[in-house]
Amino acid sequence: MAAVAKAGGKYYYENDRIWREAAQIGIAPFFVGKWGGRIAVPQAPTKDFVRDACQGTKYLPRVQKNRVGCYDLTFTFSKSVSIYLHGLTPRSRWAAKSSRLLVDATRPEVERLVANQRANGSAQGKTKVASQGGAIGFVNWESSRKVVHSHVHYCVPNLTATKAGKVKSIANAREMFLDQGVMRARANKRLDDMLQDRGVVTKREGKTVAIAGIPDKMVERLSPSRQAMNLAARKMGFTSPRAQAFYARHARNAAGVRTLGDPDAMNRACRKMARKFGVTARSLERPAGTPPPHRNIYEAASVAYDVAKAAVGDLAKKHGTFTAEQFLERVYTRGIGKSTTLDELEKYAGIALGNPKFMGVQKQPQPDGTVRYSGPASKASHQQAAGQYQSATQEAWKALKDAANGLGKAVLIKTTSELAGVLNRLKEAVNPEAKRLTVHASHLGHFVQQHRPTGRIKAHAKALIAGLRARGNPHERAFAAEKTYAALRAHSRIPKNTLLVVERAAAASNSDLIHLAKVARRDGVTVILSEFGRHGPGLGRNKSNSRHQQQQRNRNGTP
């Protein structure tokens, strides 16, 4: 896995154990990126430099009290990979044969991370500018229980340097947390390619690469945390990953303070355990002369296409719409242990996201500016979720009615009649004083729209579309649909006993008058259609008629 955590940095510059463990494994702490040459760094990492970089007072003009010192990025691998790389491999060959694989598998991800950092370009951080950072890597071989556990720590100080030479804090650290799943998947698939090139038969175990020839019982015997986790699972019957992590963490805490173990003693114990299970380094490899299947360019391309297509289907069925990070993580993870390479998976994943005609993946822009993607099965997933919500609602309504009927029909009838009487008395008591309201015919359409809700059928249709487009689980989508329906059906009522005068009513359309009649009937409003406006008689037809009548009177000699 790849996990990112905020840290102060003391673990790296006040802890001797992590530096001595790196020396035991044969690879000294190393730099990944050097802040684009904008910060003076030593030839090799030192505790003093790590302390200065994490505290920041030497490079930043102002340092906040609660500032994040560094980000701890840790890559861990499966227990079977740890057994193969450091448990069964002699210590003299760790640096060249084992530890180097872990560095080569993880370093490209960290290089990409520190090369694509951002810094605030303005005082309030409204603009971001490109910048470069750095990291310090530590390769470790043991766990807190003094057993083999291969992993790599990367200390990413909260410093980044712009092209102008200014040193600031990292402004896009959130992307590091969002991409940790993709980084984990890419690192494991890259290590899978390296192990297959070496001739080792690999498989996928959860979300990590594992060695196919190492039995699970042997792994459990060499992992006290897994023993405690499996024992608790058998006693209590849980299966969730959170529960497993909980009991594994308790087992690590029960081991006491972490101290540095003896790598040679660990190596001897692993070999002794492997002999009991008939496992050797040679037994984990393919027969001599067998080419690695993932290097066949035709098979690798075909498998990568199938993996990408399956990832689209899985995410569309499970989530409806998905992000690019979810898709890439799923593609790289599904490719572990198969006869394809990281390059081929990356190629077909990019084509799937960029070419809608390739696998039917469509972009779905979101109101917040982000982009999600949908596959051919996304529509069916939305419909299934909507159907599940509808059935759940029907069940809840039936349960409510059954509970109400349990009171007895006589009680319900009595309660209903009493409620009706109370409402009638309230209706009689609340009789507001009549008010006069005037509206011009040219504004009548807008006035009616304000007081007339969207039709139920149209409101239901729009709300359903809004719910299907919403993000989240079926309940969250249903809430979005209900909110949209309420907004469409919402309207402001005209106060009761209002006298509504429509000025120059002849200019109003028949549709507006019909809708006004419905609103008036609903709210108990009296409507008067007037041909006069605020400035006297109406214009147009009324004015021409009065002029004609005056001409007739002049001909007849009447005043």
Coordinates of C-alpha atoms in Angstrom, one line a residue:
M1 CA 0.0 0.0 0.0
A2 CA 0.9 3.7 -0.2
A3 CA -0.1 5.8 2.7
V4 CA 0.3 9.6 3.2
A5 CA 0.3 11.2 6.6
K6 CA 1.0 14.6 8.0
A7 CA 4.0 14.7 10.3
G8 CA 6.3 17.0 12.1
G9 CA 9.5 15.3 10.9
K10 CA 11.0 14.3 14.3
Y11 CA 10.7 10.7 13.3
Y12 CA 13.3 11.3 10.7
Y13 CA 15.8 13.7 12.4
E14 CA 15.5 12.6 16.1
N15 CA 15.2 8.8 15.5
D16 CA 18.5 6.9 15.1
R17 CA 16.8 3.6 14.4
I18 CA 15.5 4.5 10.9
W19 CA 19.0 5.6 9.9
R20 CA 20.7 2.5 11.3
E21 CA 18.1 0.2 9.7
A22 CA 18.8 1.8 6.3
A23 CA 22.5 1.1 6.8
Q24 CA 21.7 -2.5 7.6
I25 CA 19.7 -3.0 4.5
G26 CA 22.6 -1.8 2.3
I27 CA 21.1 1.4 0.8
A28 CA 21.8 4.7 2.6
P29 CA 19.1 7.4 2.7
F30 CA 18.9 9.1 -0.7
F31 CA 17.4 12.2 -2.3
V32 CA 14.5 12.2 -4.8
G33 CA 14.4 15.6 -6.5
K34 CA 16.4 18.5 -5.1
W35 CA 14.0 21.4 -5.2
G36 CA 15.0 22.3 -8.8
G37 CA 18.5 23.4 -7.6
R38 CA 16.9 26.3 -5.7
I39 CA 17.9 25.0 -2.3
A40 CA 21.5 24.0 -1.3
V41 CA 21.5 20.4 -0.3
P42 CA 24.4 18.2 0.9
Q43 CA 25.7 15.3 -1.2
A44 CA 23.8 12.8 1.0
P45 CA 20.9 13.4 3.4
T46 CA 21.8 14.3 7.0
K47 CA 19.8 14.7 10.2
D48 CA 20.6 18.4 10.3
F49 CA 19.3 19.0 6.8
V50 CA 16.1 17.0 7.4
R51 CA 15.5 19.1 10.6
D52 CA 16.0 22.4 8.8
A53 CA 13.8 21.4 5.9
C54 CA 11.0 20.2 8.2
Q55 CA 11.1 23.1 10.6
G56 CA 11.3 25.6 7.7
T57 CA 12.7 28.5 9.7
K58 CA 15.9 28.5 7.6
Y59 CA 14.1 28.9 4.3
L60 CA 10.8 30.6 4.9
P61 CA 10.5 34.2 6.0
R62 CA 7.6 33.3 8.3
V63 CA 6.6 30.0 9.8
Q64 CA 3.2 29.4 11.5
K65 CA 3.1 27.6 14.8
N66 CA 0.9 24.7 13.6
R67 CA 2.6 24.3 10.2
V68 CA 3.0 20.8 8.8
G69 CA 6.7 19.9 8.9
C70 CA 6.6 17.1 6.3
Y71 CA 4.4 14.4 4.7
D72 CA 5.3 10.8 5.4
L73 CA 4.7 8.7 2.2
T74 CA 5.2 5.0 3.0
F75 CA 5.1 2.2 0.4
T76 CA 4.5 -1.3 2.0
F77 CA 4.4 -4.6 0.2
S78 CA 2.9 -8.0 0.9
K79 CA 4.5 -10.4 3.4
S80 CA 5.3 -12.9 0.7
V81 CA 7.3 -10.3 -1.2
S82 CA 9.1 -9.4 2.0
I83 CA 10.0 -13.0 2.6
Y84 CA 11.3 -13.5 -0.9
L85 CA 13.3 -10.3 -1.1
H86 CA 14.8 -10.2 2.4
G87 CA 13.9 -13.4 4.2
L88 CA 15.2 -15.9 1.7
T89 CA 17.9 -13.7 0.1
P90 CA 21.2 -13.6 1.9
R91 CA 22.0 -10.3 3.5
S92 CA 25.1 -9.8 1.4
R93 CA 22.9 -9.6 -1.7
W94 CA 20.2 -7.3 -0.3
A95 CA 21.6 -4.0 -1.6
A96 CA 22.1 -5.3 -5.2
K97 CA 19.3 -7.8 -5.6
S98 CA 16.4 -7.0 -3.2
S99 CA 16.4 -3.5 -1.8
R100 CA 17.2 -1.9 -5.2
L101 CA 14.0 -3.4 -6.5
L102 CA 11.9 -1.6 -3.9
V103 CA 13.7 1.7 -4.8
D104 CA 13.2 1.2 -8.5
A105 CA 9.5 0.4 -8.0
T106 CA 8.6 3.4 -5.8
R107 CA 11.1 6.1 -6.9
P108 CA 9.3 7.1 -10.2
E109 CA 6.1 7.8 -8.3
V110 CA 7.9 10.1 -5.8
E111 CA 9.8 11.8 -8.7
R112 CA 6.5 12.6 -10.4
L113 CA 5.1 13.8 -7.1
V114 CA 7.8 16.3 -6.3
A115 CA 8.1 17.5 -9.9
N116 CA 4.5 18.5 -10.1
Q117 CA 4.1 20.6 -7.0
R118 CA 2.4 24.0 -6.7
A119 CA 3.0 27.1 -4.6
N120 CA 0.8 30.0 -3.8
G121 CA 1.3 32.8 -6.3
S122 CA -0.5 35.5 -4.3
A123 CA -0.9 36.5 -0.7
Q124 CA -4.2 34.8 -0.3
G125 CA -3.4 31.7 -2.4
K126 CA -5.9 32.6 -5.2
T127 CA -3.3 31.8 -7.9
K128 CA -1.0 28.8 -8.0
V129 CA 2.4 28.7 -9.7
A130 CA 4.5 25.6 -10.8
S131 CA 7.2 24.6 -8.4
Q132 CA 9.5 21.7 -7.5
G133 CA 10.2 19.9 -4.2
G134 CA 12.2 17.1 -2.9
A135 CA 12.0 14.0 -0.7
I136 CA 14.4 11.7 1.3
G137 CA 14.0 8.0 1.0
F138 CA 14.6 5.3 3.7
V139 CA 14.4 1.6 2.8
N140 CA 13.5 -0.6 5.8
W141 CA 13.3 -4.4 6.2
E142 CA 11.6 -5.1 9.6
S143 CA 8.3 -4.5 11.3
S144 CA 7.5 -3.5 14.9
R145 CA 7.5 -7.2 15.9
K146 CA 11.1 -7.7 14.6
V147 CA 10.0 -9.8 11.7
V148 CA 10.6 -9.3 8.0
H149 CA 8.5 -6.5 6.5
S150 CA 9.9 -4.7 3.4
H151 CA 8.8 -1.1 3.0
V152 CA 10.1 2.3 1.9
H153 CA 9.6 5.6 3.8
Y154 CA 9.7 8.9 1.9
C155 CA 10.0 12.1 3.9
V156 CA 8.5 14.9 1.8
P157 CA 9.4 18.2 3.6
N158 CA 6.8 20.9 3.3
L159 CA 9.0 23.1 1.1
T160 CA 8.7 23.8 -2.6
A161 CA 10.8 26.2 -4.8
T162 CA 9.3 28.2 -7.6
K163 CA 11.2 29.0 -10.9
A164 CA 11.8 32.5 -9.5
G165 CA 13.8 31.0 -6.7
K166 CA 11.2 31.6 -3.9
V167 CA 10.8 28.9 -1.3
K168 CA 7.2 28.4 0.0
S169 CA 5.0 25.7 1.5
I170 CA 3.4 23.1 -0.7
A171 CA 0.0 24.4 -1.9
N172 CA -1.4 21.3 -3.6
A173 CA -0.7 18.7 -0.8
R174 CA -4.3 17.6 -1.1
E175 CA -3.5 15.9 -4.5
M176 CA -0.9 13.8 -2.7
F177 CA -3.7 12.3 -0.5
L178 CA -6.0 11.8 -3.5
D179 CA -3.3 10.1 -5.6
Q180 CA -2.0 7.7 -2.9
G181 CA -4.2 4.8 -4.3
V182 CA -2.8 5.3 -7.8
M183 CA 0.7 5.5 -6.5
R184 CA 0.3 2.3 -4.6
A185 CA -1.2 0.5 -7.6
R186 CA 1.5 1.7 -10.0
A187 CA 4.4 0.8 -7.6
N188 CA 3.0 -2.7 -7.0
K189 CA 2.5 -3.3 -10.8
R190 CA 6.0 -2.0 -11.5
L191 CA 7.4 -4.4 -8.9
D192 CA 5.3 -7.1 -10.4
D193 CA 7.0 -6.5 -13.8
M194 CA 10.4 -6.6 -12.2
L195 CA 9.7 -9.9 -10.4
Q196 CA 8.3 -11.5 -13.5
D197 CA 11.4 -10.4 -15.4
R198 CA 13.5 -12.1 -12.7
G199 CA 11.5 -15.3 -13.4
V200 CA 9.3 -15.3 -10.2
V201 CA 5.7 -16.4 -10.5
T202 CA 3.5 -13.7 -9.1
K203 CA -0.2 -13.2 -8.2
R204 CA -2.5 -10.5 -6.9
E205 CA -3.3 -10.6 -3.2
G206 CA -5.9 -7.9 -2.4
K207 CA -4.4 -4.8 -3.9
T208 CA -0.7 -5.8 -3.8
V209 CA 1.6 -8.1 -5.6
A210 CA 2.4 -11.4 -3.9
I211 CA 4.6 -14.5 -4.6
A212 CA 2.6 -17.4 -5.9
G213 CA 4.7 -20.2 -4.4
I214 CA 4.7 -19.1 -0.7
P215 CA 1.8 -20.8 1.1
D216 CA -0.4 -18.7 3.4
K217 CA 0.4 -20.9 6.5
M218 CA 4.1 -20.0 6.1
V219 CA 3.2 -16.3 5.8
E220 CA 1.1 -16.6 9.0
R221 CA 3.9 -18.3 10.9
L222 CA 6.3 -15.4 10.1
S223 CA 3.8 -12.7 10.9
P224 CA 2.7 -12.3 14.6
S225 CA 0.3 -9.5 13.7
R226 CA -1.4 -11.8 11.2
Q227 CA -1.6 -14.5 13.8
A228 CA -3.3 -12.2 16.2
M229 CA -5.6 -10.9 13.5
N230 CA -6.6 -14.4 12.4
L231 CA -7.1 -15.6 16.0
A232 CA -9.4 -12.7 16.7
A233 CA -11.3 -13.4 13.5
R234 CA -11.9 -17.0 14.4
K235 CA -13.1 -16.1 17.9
M236 CA -15.4 -13.2 17.0
G237 CA -16.3 -14.0 13.4
F238 CA -15.5 -10.7 11.8
T239 CA -14.3 -10.3 8.2
S240 CA -14.1 -6.6 7.6
P241 CA -10.7 -5.0 6.7
R242 CA -11.2 -2.3 9.5
A243 CA -11.6 -5.0 12.1
Q244 CA -8.5 -6.8 10.9
A245 CA -6.5 -3.6 11.0
F246 CA -7.8 -2.9 14.5
Y247 CA -6.6 -6.2 15.9
A248 CA -3.3 -6.1 14.0
R249 CA -2.6 -2.6 15.4
H250 CA -3.4 -3.9 18.9
A251 CA -0.9 -6.7 18.4
R252 CA 1.8 -4.2 17.3
N253 CA 1.1 -2.0 20.3
A254 CA 1.3 -5.0 22.7
A255 CA 4.8 -5.8 21.4
G256 CA 6.1 -2.7 23.3
V257 CA 8.7 -0.1 22.2
R258 CA 10.1 -0.7 18.8
T259 CA 13.8 -1.5 18.7
L260 CA 16.2 -2.5 16.0
G261 CA 16.4 -6.2 15.3
D262 CA 19.1 -8.4 13.9
P263 CA 18.8 -8.9 10.2
D264 CA 21.0 -12.0 10.1
A265 CA 18.9 -13.7 12.8
M266 CA 15.8 -12.9 10.9
N267 CA 17.3 -14.3 7.7
R268 CA 18.2 -17.5 9.4
A269 CA 14.7 -17.9 10.9
C270 CA 13.0 -17.3 7.5
R271 CA 15.2 -19.9 5.8
K272 CA 14.5 -22.4 8.6
M273 CA 10.7 -21.9 8.3
A274 CA 10.9 -22.1 4.5
R275 CA 12.6 -25.5 4.7
K276 CA 9.7 -26.9 6.8
F277 CA 7.3 -25.9 3.9
G278 CA 9.7 -27.0 1.1
V279 CA 10.1 -23.5 -0.2
T280 CA 13.3 -22.2 -1.7
A281 CA 14.2 -19.2 -3.9
R282 CA 14.5 -21.6 -6.9
S283 CA 11.1 -23.1 -6.3
L284 CA 9.4 -19.7 -6.6
E285 CA 10.8 -19.2 -10.1
R286 CA 9.6 -20.4 -13.5
P287 CA 11.5 -23.3 -15.2
A288 CA 14.7 -22.2 -16.7
G289 CA 14.5 -21.0 -20.3
T290 CA 10.8 -20.0 -20.0
P291 CA 10.4 -16.4 -21.2
P292 CA 8.4 -14.0 -19.1
P293 CA 4.8 -14.0 -20.6
H294 CA 4.2 -10.4 -19.9
R295 CA 6.9 -9.4 -22.4
N296 CA 5.0 -10.8 -25.4
I297 CA 3.9 -7.5 -27.0
Y298 CA 0.8 -9.0 -28.6
E299 CA -0.4 -10.8 -25.4
A300 CA 0.4 -7.8 -23.2
A301 CA -1.6 -5.5 -25.4
S302 CA -4.6 -7.8 -25.5
V303 CA -4.6 -8.4 -21.7
A304 CA -4.2 -4.7 -21.0
Y305 CA -7.3 -4.0 -23.2
D306 CA -9.3 -6.7 -21.4
V307 CA -8.2 -5.3 -18.0
A308 CA -9.2 -1.7 -18.9
K309 CA -12.5 -2.8 -20.2
A310 CA -13.3 -4.9 -17.2
A311 CA -12.3 -1.9 -14.9
V312 CA -14.8 0.3 -16.8
G313 CA -17.6 -2.3 -16.2
D314 CA -16.8 -2.8 -12.6
L315 CA -16.7 0.9 -11.7
A316 CA -19.8 1.6 -13.7
K317 CA -21.8 -1.1 -12.0
K318 CA -20.5 -0.3 -8.5
H319 CA -20.5 3.5 -8.5
G320 CA -22.4 4.6 -11.7
T321 CA -19.9 7.4 -12.3
F322 CA -16.2 7.3 -11.3
T323 CA -13.1 9.6 -11.2
A324 CA -10.0 9.2 -13.3
E325 CA -8.1 8.2 -10.1
Q326 CA -10.5 5.4 -9.3
F327 CA -10.2 4.1 -12.9
L328 CA -6.4 4.2 -13.0
E329 CA -6.1 2.5 -9.6
R330 CA -8.5 -0.2 -10.7
V331 CA -6.7 -0.8 -14.0
Y332 CA -3.2 -1.1 -12.4
T333 CA -4.4 -3.3 -9.6
R334 CA -6.3 -5.7 -11.9
G335 CA -3.1 -6.0 -14.0
I336 CA -1.0 -7.3 -11.1
G337 CA 0.1 -10.9 -11.7
K338 CA -1.2 -11.0 -15.3
S339 CA 0.8 -11.2 -18.5
T340 CA 0.9 -7.5 -19.3
T341 CA 3.1 -4.6 -18.3
L342 CA 2.6 -1.2 -16.6
D343 CA 3.3 0.6 -19.9
E344 CA 0.6 -1.3 -21.7
L345 CA -1.9 -0.7 -18.9
E346 CA -1.1 3.0 -18.8
K347 CA -1.5 3.2 -22.6
Y348 CA -4.9 1.6 -22.8
A349 CA -6.1 3.5 -19.6
G350 CA -5.3 6.8 -21.3
I351 CA -7.0 5.8 -24.5
A352 CA -10.2 4.8 -22.5
L353 CA -10.4 8.1 -20.8
G354 CA -9.5 10.2 -23.8
N355 CA -11.5 8.5 -26.6
P356 CA -15.2 7.9 -25.8
K357 CA -15.6 5.6 -28.8
F358 CA -13.0 3.2 -27.6
M359 CA -14.7 1.7 -24.6
G360 CA -17.8 3.9 -24.3
V361 CA -16.4 6.0 -21.5
Q362 CA -18.0 9.5 -21.4
K363 CA -17.0 12.6 -19.5
Q364 CA -19.5 13.9 -17.0
P365 CA -18.6 17.5 -15.9
Q366 CA -19.8 18.3 -12.4
P367 CA -21.2 21.6 -11.0
D368 CA -18.1 22.0 -8.8
G369 CA -15.8 22.0 -11.8
T370 CA -14.6 18.4 -11.4
V371 CA -15.0 15.7 -14.0
R372 CA -16.4 12.2 -13.5
Y373 CA -16.7 9.4 -16.1
S374 CA -19.4 7.0 -16.9
G375 CA -19.4 3.7 -18.8
P376 CA -22.0 1.7 -20.7
A377 CA -23.3 0.1 -17.5
S378 CA -23.7 3.4 -15.6
K379 CA -27.3 4.0 -16.7
A380 CA -28.3 0.6 -15.6
S381 CA -26.5 1.1 -12.3
H382 CA -28.4 4.4 -11.7
Q383 CA -31.8 2.8 -12.5
Q384 CA -31.0 -0.1 -10.2
A385 CA -30.1 2.3 -7.4
A386 CA -33.3 4.2 -8.0
G387 CA -35.3 1.0 -8.0
Q388 CA -33.7 -0.1 -4.7
Y389 CA -34.6 3.3 -3.1
Q390 CA -38.1 3.1 -4.4
S391 CA -38.6 -0.4 -3.0
A392 CA -37.1 0.7 0.3
T393 CA -39.5 3.6 0.5
Q394 CA -42.5 1.4 -0.2
E395 CA -41.4 -1.0 2.5
A396 CA -41.0 1.9 5.0
W397 CA -44.4 3.3 4.1
K398 CA -46.0 -0.2 4.5
A399 CA -44.4 -0.6 7.9
L400 CA -45.7 2.8 8.9
K401 CA -49.2 1.9 7.8
D402 CA -49.1 -1.4 9.6
A403 CA -47.9 0.3 12.8
A404 CA -50.8 2.8 12.5
N405 CA -53.3 0.1 11.9
G406 CA -52.1 -1.6 15.0
L407 CA -53.7 1.1 17.0
G408 CA -57.1 0.0 15.8
K409 CA -59.4 1.6 13.3
A410 CA -61.7 3.2 15.9
V411 CA -58.7 5.1 17.4
L412 CA -57.6 6.3 13.9
I413 CA -61.1 7.5 13.0
K414 CA -61.6 9.3 16.3
T415 CA -58.1 10.9 16.0
T416 CA -58.8 12.0 12.4
S417 CA -62.2 13.5 13.2
E418 CA -60.7 15.4 16.2
L419 CA -57.9 16.7 14.0
A420 CA -60.4 17.8 11.3
G421 CA -62.4 19.7 13.9
V422 CA -59.3 21.5 15.2
L423 CA -58.3 22.5 11.7
N424 CA -61.8 23.9 11.0
R425 CA -61.7 26.0 14.1
L426 CA -58.3 27.3 13.2
K427 CA -59.5 28.1 9.7
E428 CA -62.4 30.1 11.2
A429 CA -60.3 31.9 13.7
V430 CA -57.6 32.9 11.2
N431 CA -59.5 35.3 8.9
P432 CA -57.1 38.0 8.0
E433 CA -58.1 41.5 6.9
A434 CA -58.7 42.0 3.2
K435 CA -55.8 43.6 1.3
R436 CA -55.6 45.1 -2.2
L437 CA -52.9 44.0 -4.6
T438 CA -52.3 45.5 -8.1
V439 CA -50.5 43.9 -10.9
H440 CA -50.0 45.2 -14.5
A441 CA -50.9 42.9 -17.4
S442 CA -47.3 43.0 -18.7
H443 CA -46.1 41.6 -15.4
L444 CA -48.9 39.0 -15.0
G445 CA -46.9 36.1 -16.5
H446 CA -44.0 36.6 -14.1
F447 CA -46.5 37.0 -11.2
V448 CA -48.3 33.8 -12.0
Q449 CA -45.0 31.9 -12.4
Q450 CA -44.0 33.1 -8.9
H451 CA -47.2 31.8 -7.3
R452 CA -47.8 28.7 -9.5
P453 CA -45.5 25.7 -8.9
T454 CA -44.1 23.4 -11.6
G455 CA -46.5 20.7 -12.6
R456 CA -46.1 17.5 -10.6
I457 CA -45.3 15.3 -13.7
K458 CA -42.7 17.8 -14.9
A459 CA -41.3 18.3 -11.4
H460 CA -41.0 14.5 -10.9
A461 CA -39.2 14.1 -14.2
K462 CA -36.7 17.0 -13.5
A463 CA -36.1 15.7 -9.9
L464 CA -35.5 12.2 -11.2
I465 CA -32.9 13.4 -13.7
A466 CA -31.2 15.5 -10.9
G467 CA -31.1 12.4 -8.7
L468 CA -29.5 10.2 -11.4
R469 CA -26.9 12.8 -12.1
A470 CA -26.0 13.4 -8.4
R471 CA -23.0 11.8 -6.8
G472 CA -23.0 9.4 -3.9
N473 CA -24.9 6.3 -2.7
P474 CA -28.6 5.7 -3.5
H475 CA -29.8 7.6 -0.4
E476 CA -27.7 10.7 -1.2
R477 CA -29.0 10.6 -4.8
A478 CA -32.6 10.3 -3.5
F479 CA -32.0 13.3 -1.2
A480 CA -30.9 15.4 -4.2
A481 CA -34.0 14.3 -6.1
E482 CA -36.3 15.2 -3.2
K483 CA -34.6 18.6 -2.7
T484 CA -35.0 19.4 -6.4
Y485 CA -38.6 18.4 -6.4
A486 CA -39.3 20.5 -3.3
A487 CA -37.7 23.5 -5.0
L488 CA -39.7 23.1 -8.2
R489 CA -43.0 22.7 -6.2
A490 CA -42.3 25.6 -3.9
H491 CA -44.3 28.7 -4.4
S492 CA -45.4 31.8 -2.5
R493 CA -49.1 31.9 -1.7
I494 CA -51.2 35.1 -2.0
P495 CA -52.6 36.1 1.4
K496 CA -56.2 35.1 1.9
N497 CA -59.0 37.6 1.2
T498 CA -56.8 39.6 -1.1
L499 CA -58.4 41.8 -3.7
L500 CA -56.2 41.4 -6.8
V501 CA -56.6 44.0 -9.5
V502 CA -55.2 43.3 -13.0
E503 CA -54.5 46.6 -14.7
R504 CA -55.1 46.8 -18.5
A505 CA -56.3 43.2 -18.5
A506 CA -57.1 43.3 -22.2
A507 CA -53.3 43.1 -22.9
A508 CA -53.0 39.9 -20.8
S509 CA -52.8 36.5 -22.6
N510 CA -55.5 33.9 -22.2
S511 CA -52.9 31.4 -20.7
D512 CA -51.9 33.8 -18.0
L513 CA -55.5 34.5 -17.1
I514 CA -56.4 30.8 -16.9
H515 CA -53.4 30.2 -14.7
L516 CA -54.3 33.2 -12.6
A517 CA -57.8 31.8 -12.1
K518 CA -56.4 28.5 -10.8
V519 CA -54.0 30.4 -8.4
A520 CA -56.9 32.6 -7.2
R521 CA -59.2 29.7 -6.6
R522 CA -56.5 27.8 -4.6
D523 CA -55.6 30.8 -2.4
G524 CA -59.1 32.3 -2.0
V525 CA -58.4 35.5 -3.9
T526 CA -60.9 37.8 -5.6
V527 CA -59.7 39.0 -9.0
I528 CA -60.9 42.2 -10.8
L529 CA -59.9 42.8 -14.4
S530 CA -59.5 46.5 -15.1
E531 CA -59.0 48.3 -18.4
F532 CA -57.5 51.2 -16.5
G533 CA -53.9 51.8 -15.4
R534 CA -52.4 54.0 -12.8
H535 CA -52.6 57.0 -15.1
G536 CA -56.3 56.9 -16.1
P537 CA -58.0 55.1 -19.0
G538 CA -56.1 52.5 -20.9
L539 CA -54.5 53.2 -24.3
G540 CA -54.8 51.5 -27.6
R541 CA -58.3 50.2 -28.3
N542 CA -60.0 52.0 -25.5
K543 CA -58.5 55.4 -26.5
S544 CA -59.5 55.0 -30.2
N545 CA -63.1 54.1 -29.2
S546 CA -63.4 57.3 -27.1
R547 CA -62.1 59.4 -30.0
H548 CA -64.7 57.8 -32.3
Q549 CA -67.5 58.5 -29.9
Q550 CA -66.4 62.2 -29.6
Q551 CA -66.5 62.5 -33.4
Q552 CA -70.1 61.2 -33.5
R553 CA -71.2 63.6 -30.8
N554 CA -69.6 66.5 -32.8
R555 CA -71.6 65.5 -36.0
N556 CA -74.8 65.3 -34.0
G557 CA -74.2 68.7 -32.3
T558 CA -74.2 67.2 -28.9
P559 CA -71.6 68.3 -26.3

